[in-house]
Structure formats: C-alpha cells, structure tokens
Coordinates of C-alpha atoms in Angstrom, one line a residue:
Chain A
M1 CA -62.0 8.2 53.0
K2 CA -65.0 7.9 55.2
D3 CA -68.4 7.9 53.5
S4 CA -69.5 10.9 55.6
D5 CA -66.4 12.9 54.6
Q6 CA -67.0 12.1 50.9
R7 CA -70.6 13.2 51.3
D8 CA -69.5 16.5 52.9
V9 CA -67.0 17.2 50.1
F10 CA -69.6 16.4 47.5
K11 CA -72.2 18.7 49.1
E12 CA -69.7 21.5 49.3
W13 CA -68.6 21.1 45.7
L14 CA -72.2 20.9 44.6
N15 CA -73.1 24.1 46.5
S16 CA -70.1 26.0 45.2
H17 CA -69.7 24.8 41.7
S18 CA -73.2 23.7 40.5
A19 CA -73.3 26.6 38.0
L20 CA -70.3 25.0 36.3
L21 CA -72.0 21.6 36.1
F22 CA -75.3 23.3 34.8
K23 CA -73.4 24.9 31.9
I24 CA -71.9 21.6 30.8
V25 CA -75.3 19.8 31.2
R26 CA -77.0 22.5 29.2
A27 CA -74.4 22.6 26.4
Y28 CA -74.7 18.8 25.8
T29 CA -78.4 18.2 26.1
I30 CA -81.6 19.3 24.5
T31 CA -84.5 17.8 26.5
A32 CA -85.2 18.1 30.3
D33 CA -85.0 14.3 30.7
D34 CA -81.6 14.3 29.1
R35 CA -80.5 17.2 31.3
D36 CA -81.5 15.3 34.4
D37 CA -79.9 12.1 33.2
L38 CA -76.6 13.8 32.3
F39 CA -76.6 15.8 35.6
Q40 CA -77.1 12.6 37.6
E41 CA -74.3 10.8 35.7
I42 CA -71.9 13.7 36.2
S43 CA -72.8 13.8 39.9
L44 CA -72.1 10.1 40.2
Q45 CA -68.7 10.5 38.5
V46 CA -67.9 13.5 40.7
W47 CA -68.8 11.5 43.8
R48 CA -66.6 8.6 42.7
S49 CA -63.7 11.0 41.9
I50 CA -63.6 12.6 45.4
P51 CA -61.1 10.0 47.0
N52 CA -58.8 10.6 44.0
F53 CA -58.7 14.4 44.3
R54 CA -55.2 15.3 45.5
H55 CA -55.4 19.1 45.4
E56 CA -52.8 19.2 42.6
A57 CA -55.3 21.0 40.4
A58 CA -58.0 23.6 41.3
V59 CA -61.4 22.1 42.1
T60 CA -62.9 23.8 39.1
T61 CA -60.3 22.2 36.7
W62 CA -61.0 18.8 38.3
L63 CA -64.7 19.2 38.0
Y64 CA -64.5 20.4 34.4
R65 CA -62.4 17.4 33.5
I66 CA -64.8 14.9 35.2
A67 CA -67.9 16.6 33.8
L68 CA -66.6 17.0 30.3
N69 CA -65.4 13.4 30.1
T70 CA -68.7 12.2 31.4
A71 CA -70.6 14.3 28.9
L72 CA -68.6 12.8 26.0
R73 CA -69.1 9.3 27.2
W74 CA -72.8 10.1 27.8
K75 CA -73.1 11.4 24.2
S76 CA -71.5 8.1 22.9
N77 CA -74.3 6.2 24.7
E78 CA -77.1 8.2 23.2
K79 CA -78.7 5.4 21.2
K80 CA -78.9 3.1 24.2
R81 CA -80.5 5.6 26.5
V82 CA -83.7 5.9 24.3
T83 CA -84.9 2.6 25.7
E84 CA -84.1 3.4 29.3
D85 CA -86.7 4.3 31.8
L86 CA -87.0 8.0 32.2
A87 CA -90.1 8.0 34.4
S88 CA -88.3 8.6 37.7
M89 CA -88.6 11.9 39.6
P90 CA -86.4 14.7 38.2
V91 CA -83.4 15.9 40.2
L92 CA -83.1 19.2 38.4
Q93 CA -85.9 21.7 38.5
A94 CA -85.7 24.7 36.2
E95 CA -85.9 28.1 38.0
S96 CA -88.7 30.3 36.6
K97 CA -86.5 33.2 35.7
P98 CA -86.9 35.6 32.7
Q99 CA -85.1 34.2 29.7
N100 CA -81.8 35.7 28.7
E101 CA -81.9 35.8 24.9
R102 CA -78.2 36.4 24.6
I103 CA -77.2 33.4 26.7
D104 CA -79.8 31.3 24.8
W105 CA -78.2 32.4 21.5
L106 CA -74.8 31.5 22.8
Y107 CA -75.9 28.0 23.9
D108 CA -77.6 27.5 20.6
E109 CA -74.4 28.2 18.8
I110 CA -72.4 26.1 21.1
S111 CA -74.8 23.2 20.5
K112 CA -74.0 23.4 16.8
L113 CA -70.3 22.6 17.4
N114 CA -69.0 19.0 17.6
E115 CA -68.7 17.4 21.0
I116 CA -65.0 18.2 21.3
D117 CA -65.2 21.8 20.2
R118 CA -68.1 22.3 22.6
S119 CA -65.8 21.2 25.4
L120 CA -63.2 23.7 24.3
C121 CA -65.7 26.5 23.9
L122 CA -66.9 26.0 27.4
L123 CA -63.4 26.1 28.8
L124 CA -62.6 29.1 26.7
L125 CA -65.6 31.1 27.8
D126 CA -64.8 30.2 31.4
D127 CA -61.3 31.7 30.8
F128 CA -59.1 28.7 31.2
S129 CA -55.6 29.1 29.8
Y130 CA -54.4 27.2 26.8
R131 CA -52.1 25.2 29.1
D132 CA -55.0 24.2 31.3
M133 CA -57.2 23.3 28.3
A134 CA -54.3 21.2 26.9
D135 CA -54.0 19.4 30.3
I136 CA -57.7 18.7 30.5
L137 CA -57.9 17.5 26.9
G138 CA -54.6 15.6 26.8
V139 CA -53.5 17.3 23.5
S140 CA -50.8 19.8 22.7
E141 CA -51.2 23.6 23.3
S142 CA -50.8 24.2 19.5
N143 CA -53.6 21.8 18.8
V144 CA -55.8 23.7 21.3
A145 CA -54.7 27.0 19.7
I146 CA -55.8 25.9 16.3
K147 CA -59.2 24.7 17.5
I148 CA -59.7 27.9 19.6
H149 CA -59.0 30.0 16.6
R150 CA -61.6 28.1 14.5
I151 CA -64.2 28.3 17.3
K152 CA -63.7 32.0 17.8
K153 CA -64.0 32.6 14.1
Y154 CA -67.1 30.5 13.9
L155 CA -68.8 32.3 16.8
I156 CA -67.9 35.8 15.5
E157 CA -69.2 34.9 12.1
Q158 CA -72.5 33.5 13.5
S159 CA -72.9 36.7 15.6
K160 CA -72.6 38.8 12.5
K161 CA -75.3 36.8 10.8
S162 CA -77.7 37.0 13.6
Q163 CA -79.7 39.8 15.0
H164 CA -77.8 39.5 18.2
Y165 CA -75.0 41.5 16.7
E166 CA -77.0 44.5 17.7
I167 CA -77.6 43.5 21.3
Chain B
M1 CA -69.8 40.9 18.3
K2 CA -66.4 40.5 19.7
F3 CA -65.4 37.4 21.5
E4 CA -64.9 39.3 24.8
E5 CA -68.5 40.4 24.6
M6 CA -69.6 36.8 24.4
R7 CA -67.5 36.1 27.5
T8 CA -69.4 38.9 29.3
I9 CA -72.7 37.4 28.2
W10 CA -71.5 34.0 29.4
D11 CA -70.5 35.4 32.8
E12 CA -74.0 36.8 33.3
Q13 CA -75.3 33.3 34.1
N14 CA -72.8 32.8 37.0
K15 CA -74.9 35.3 38.9
Q16 CA -78.1 33.3 38.5
H17 CA -78.9 29.7 39.2
L18 CA -80.7 28.2 36.3
F19 CA -81.7 25.0 38.2
V20 CA -82.5 23.9 41.7
V21 CA -81.1 20.5 42.7
D22 CA -83.1 18.1 44.8
E23 CA -80.1 17.1 46.9
K24 CA -81.9 14.4 48.8
L25 CA -83.1 12.7 45.7
L26 CA -79.8 13.1 44.0
Q27 CA -78.0 11.4 46.9
Q28 CA -80.5 8.5 46.8
N29 CA -80.0 8.1 43.0
I30 CA -76.3 8.2 43.3
E31 CA -76.4 5.4 45.9
G32 CA -78.7 3.5 43.6
K33 CA -76.5 4.0 40.6
K34 CA -73.4 3.0 42.5
R35 CA -74.9 -0.3 43.3
S36 CA -76.6 -1.0 39.9
S37 CA -74.3 0.2 37.2
S38 CA -70.9 -0.1 38.7
N39 CA -69.5 -2.2 35.9
L40 CA -71.7 -3.9 33.4
V41 CA -68.9 -5.5 31.4
S42 CA -67.5 -7.1 34.6
R43 CA -70.9 -8.5 35.5
I44 CA -71.5 -9.9 32.0
E45 CA -68.0 -11.6 32.1
I46 CA -68.6 -13.2 35.5
M47 CA -72.0 -14.4 34.5
L48 CA -70.7 -15.9 31.3
I49 CA -67.8 -17.6 33.1
V50 CA -70.1 -19.0 35.8
V51 CA -72.8 -20.2 33.4
N52 CA -70.2 -21.9 31.1
I53 CA -68.4 -23.6 34.0
F54 CA -71.8 -24.8 35.4
S55 CA -73.3 -25.9 32.1
G56 CA -70.0 -27.5 30.8
S57 CA -69.6 -29.5 34.0
I58 CA -73.2 -30.7 33.9
V59 CA -73.0 -31.7 30.2
L60 CA -69.6 -33.5 30.7
G61 CA -70.8 -35.1 34.0
L62 CA -74.0 -36.5 32.4
N63 CA -71.9 -37.7 29.4
I64 CA -69.6 -39.7 31.6
Q65 CA -72.6 -41.3 33.4
H66 CA -74.6 -42.1 30.2
A67 CA -71.8 -42.6 27.7
A68 CA -73.0 -39.9 25.4
N69 CA -71.8 -39.3 21.8
L70 CA -68.9 -37.2 20.6
F71 CA -70.9 -34.1 19.9
N72 CA -72.2 -33.9 23.5
N73 CA -68.6 -34.3 24.8
A74 CA -67.4 -31.6 22.4
M75 CA -70.1 -29.2 23.7
G76 CA -69.1 -29.7 27.3
I77 CA -65.4 -29.2 26.4
L78 CA -66.3 -26.1 24.4
M79 CA -68.2 -24.6 27.3
L80 CA -65.4 -25.2 29.8
A81 CA -62.8 -23.9 27.3
T82 CA -64.9 -20.8 26.7
A83 CA -65.0 -20.2 30.5
M84 CA -61.2 -20.4 30.7
Y85 CA -60.8 -18.1 27.7
L86 CA -63.1 -15.5 29.2
Y87 CA -61.3 -15.7 32.5
F88 CA -57.9 -15.0 30.9
K89 CA -59.3 -12.2 28.7
R90 CA -60.9 -10.6 31.8
S91 CA -57.6 -10.8 33.7
S92 CA -55.7 -9.1 31.0
R93 CA -58.5 -6.4 30.7
L94 CA -58.3 -5.7 34.4
K95 CA -54.5 -5.4 34.3
S96 CA -54.7 -2.8 31.6
E97 CA -57.3 -0.7 33.3
N98 CA -54.9 1.8 34.9
R99 CA -52.7 2.6 31.9
F100 CA -54.8 5.5 30.7
D101 CA -53.9 9.1 31.8
R102 CA -56.5 11.4 33.3
T103 CA -57.2 13.6 30.4
M104 CA -60.1 13.7 27.9
L105 CA -57.9 11.9 25.4
G106 CA -56.9 9.3 28.0
D107 CA -60.5 8.8 29.0
L108 CA -61.6 8.4 25.4
D109 CA -58.8 5.9 24.8
H110 CA -60.0 4.0 27.9
A111 CA -63.6 4.1 26.6
I112 CA -62.5 2.9 23.1
A113 CA -60.5 0.1 24.7
N114 CA -63.5 -1.0 26.7
A115 CA -65.8 -0.7 23.6
T116 CA -63.3 -2.7 21.5
Y117 CA -63.2 -5.4 24.2
Q118 CA -67.0 -5.5 24.3
A119 CA -67.3 -5.6 20.5
R120 CA -64.8 -8.5 20.4
L121 CA -66.6 -10.3 23.3
S122 CA -69.9 -10.0 21.5
Y123 CA -68.4 -11.1 18.2
G124 CA -66.7 -14.1 19.9
M125 CA -70.1 -15.0 21.5
L126 CA -71.7 -15.1 18.1
F127 CA -69.3 -17.9 17.0
Y128 CA -69.8 -19.6 20.4
V129 CA -73.6 -19.6 20.0
M130 CA -73.1 -20.8 16.4
A131 CA -70.8 -23.7 17.5
I132 CA -73.1 -24.7 20.3
G133 CA -76.1 -24.7 17.9
I134 CA -74.2 -26.9 15.4
L135 CA -73.2 -29.3 18.0
M136 CA -76.7 -29.5 19.4
F137 CA -78.1 -30.1 16.0
L138 CA -75.5 -32.9 15.2
N139 CA -76.2 -34.4 18.6
A140 CA -79.9 -34.5 17.9
M141 CA -79.3 -36.0 14.5
A142 CA -77.0 -38.7 16.1
E143 CA -79.7 -39.5 18.5
N144 CA -82.3 -39.8 15.7
K145 CA -84.5 -37.0 17.1
S146 CA -87.6 -36.0 15.1
F147 CA -87.6 -33.5 12.3
T148 CA -89.7 -31.1 14.5
I149 CA -86.9 -31.0 17.1
L150 CA -84.2 -30.5 14.5
L151 CA -86.3 -27.6 13.0
A152 CA -86.9 -26.1 16.5
I153 CA -83.1 -26.2 17.2
T154 CA -82.4 -24.6 13.9
V155 CA -85.0 -21.8 14.3
L156 CA -84.1 -21.1 17.9
F157 CA -80.4 -20.7 17.1
A158 CA -81.0 -18.8 13.9
I159 CA -83.0 -16.2 15.9
T160 CA -80.4 -16.1 18.7
I161 CA -77.6 -15.5 16.2
Y162 CA -79.6 -12.9 14.4
L163 CA -80.3 -11.0 17.6
A164 CA -76.8 -11.3 18.8
S165 CA -75.4 -10.1 15.5
W166 CA -77.9 -7.2 15.6
E167 CA -76.7 -6.2 19.1
H168 CA -73.0 -6.6 18.0
R169 CA -73.4 -4.3 15.0
G170 CA -76.1 -1.9 16.2
W171 CA -74.7 -1.3 19.7
H172 CA -71.1 -2.4 20.4
V173 CA -69.5 -1.7 17.0
A174 CA -71.6 1.5 16.6
R175 CA -70.5 2.8 20.0
K176 CA -66.9 2.0 19.2
K177 CA -67.1 4.0 16.0
R178 CA -68.8 6.9 17.7
L179 CA -65.9 7.0 20.3
E180 CA -63.3 6.7 17.6
A181 CA -64.9 9.6 15.7
M182 CA -64.8 11.7 18.8
R183 CA -61.1 10.9 19.3
A184 CA -60.3 11.8 15.7
K185 CA -62.0 15.2 16.3
L186 CA -60.0 15.7 19.4
V187 CA -56.5 15.0 17.9
E188 CA -57.1 16.3 14.4

C-alpha cells in the first residue's frame, strides 16, 4: 500500500470515527497528558493496522479492537510512562462545551471497572452484539454474557445509589 | 436507572465532539514514533549481539597476541557464546511472532510472551554481568593488580548488578504480572 493511500484512509477514519476513539481514550485515562499520550498511541496503531484491514469486519469493529488492545497495553506500561517526557505539544484540545453531568457520571462509573470490564462496557454501550464482543475479545459468548450481566447489575446499582437516578 | 437509559445518555456524546485533533501535529508525531519506537526489544537484542561479538573478538584477539591468562580467555569465549545464544533466542522469538490471533486475548498472549521474553533476557543478563564481573576480578587478581583496582571492580559490578536486578523486578517482571492479571480477568 502506498504511503499516500494509507494517509488518506487514516484521515478518513479519523474524521468519521474520532468519537469512538475519544470514548476509549476518556474511559482509560484521567489526566490530559495521559489522554494525549493514549490517543497518539492508538492513532499510531491504527495507522499501522491499515495495510492489514481486509474489509472482513466493519471499520468500527476493527477500530474498536485496535484501540482497546492498545489501551490495555498502554495501561500495563503505566509505571514506565511516569518518567517519560510529556512536555511536547498536545494533539488533543478539549472543546469548551457545557459539561454533561450524566455522561460524566457514566464515565466515572466506567473508570471504576477493571480494564477488561471497561472494554466490554464500552462495546455494550455502543450496541455491539455478544457475538461481536466475543470476536473482539477472543473469549466465548457465554463468558461475555456472564461479564455483561455483572456489569449491567453494577451500573444499575450505582445509578440507584447516586442522585443521577432522578435525572 | 435502566440500562437502556444509560445507552441513551451514552449516545448523546456522538452528536458532540469532545476534542479537536491537531491533525498536522498528529501526523508528525506518528512519523516520529514509527521511527523511534518500532521495536525496542529487537534493538536491544541487536545491540547486545553486536557489542558481545565486538568485545569478545577484541578480548580473544588481544589474548592471542599477548598470551593472556585463562580468565581473560574465558571472558572472551563467554561474550561470543552469549552473542550466539542471543542470536538463536531472537530467531525463535521472531518465528513465533505470528502465532497469536487478532483478538484481545491473542494480543494479551502476545504481550505476555514478549514480556516473558524480556524478563528472561534481563534475568539472563544479570548472570552474564555477574560472570563477567567474577572473571574480571579473577583476572585482576591473577595479574596482581592493586587492592584499589580490585575494590573498584567489585563496587562497579555490585552497583551494575543491583541496578539490573532492580530493573528486572521493578519493570520486566512487574509488567508481566500486570499483563497476566489482565488476562486472568478476561478469561475468568
């Protein structure tokens, strides 16, 4: 694949699916520096994955798989990153939009889940089927179903505890 | 709140972009990262192989010219043997690179295999440094070097071994454990 073709595909994916990447980045990070770092790492892996994309899966499924795998690996490197230089210019700039408390609450609850359940929760909220989730994760559908049941139960319980139940 | 309501809340963010991406800077950074961090393990392996071949050849070459003692010869042989061992380990690692499927589990297994390899490599290097240190010490003793030199060799290698073991436990083993814990959470 030519470099220019790869660049075009990357640009198109970034324009059409950046919201998907932002969700994953937000769910796996706390600080703005981390957000920027993870977003750049995911972008790099997405870029590298383009020549391997064979249209066997939807672009969103492909991007989710790349982005979630990168986020997991990124989390496992957390200790090392503390010493790395974060003084470079940020790639991501937060838009100054009014805060959405309900989304903030949801992200807050997602961040309390372990890394694996967080992945599943994102896929679940974005309406992926159990079959797709099992394919992305590499585990059985029954395993996915058990985890989903636990995650749903947890989120519903948390919503009951919080003020947001009234929203 | 029902789960379907949460999904509605979740979908609200699809209508608004939370961030703006500096595409030009992102492209520059991707190019930079592609060059700099393509494969750290591979670069370390190549560096260790080259350094060991180079140093081992010099040590053995000088020994032949100056009829050095047994410990010096052993050090040269150890360096060349280490280079060969690293070369074979690297070859088998590269052969096994494509056996992982493209799922989160496959990717984690791949990351664990790499972390295990790195942990073994750093553990092996600990013993290698220790062996080189002992041989250097014995060589210095055989050549009747002063107490100061013997002490300097001991301190230098003690510090190196301490730092290498700290890196092994604090980084390589810890990372492997974190990945294994993630895998356990995935398959449980």
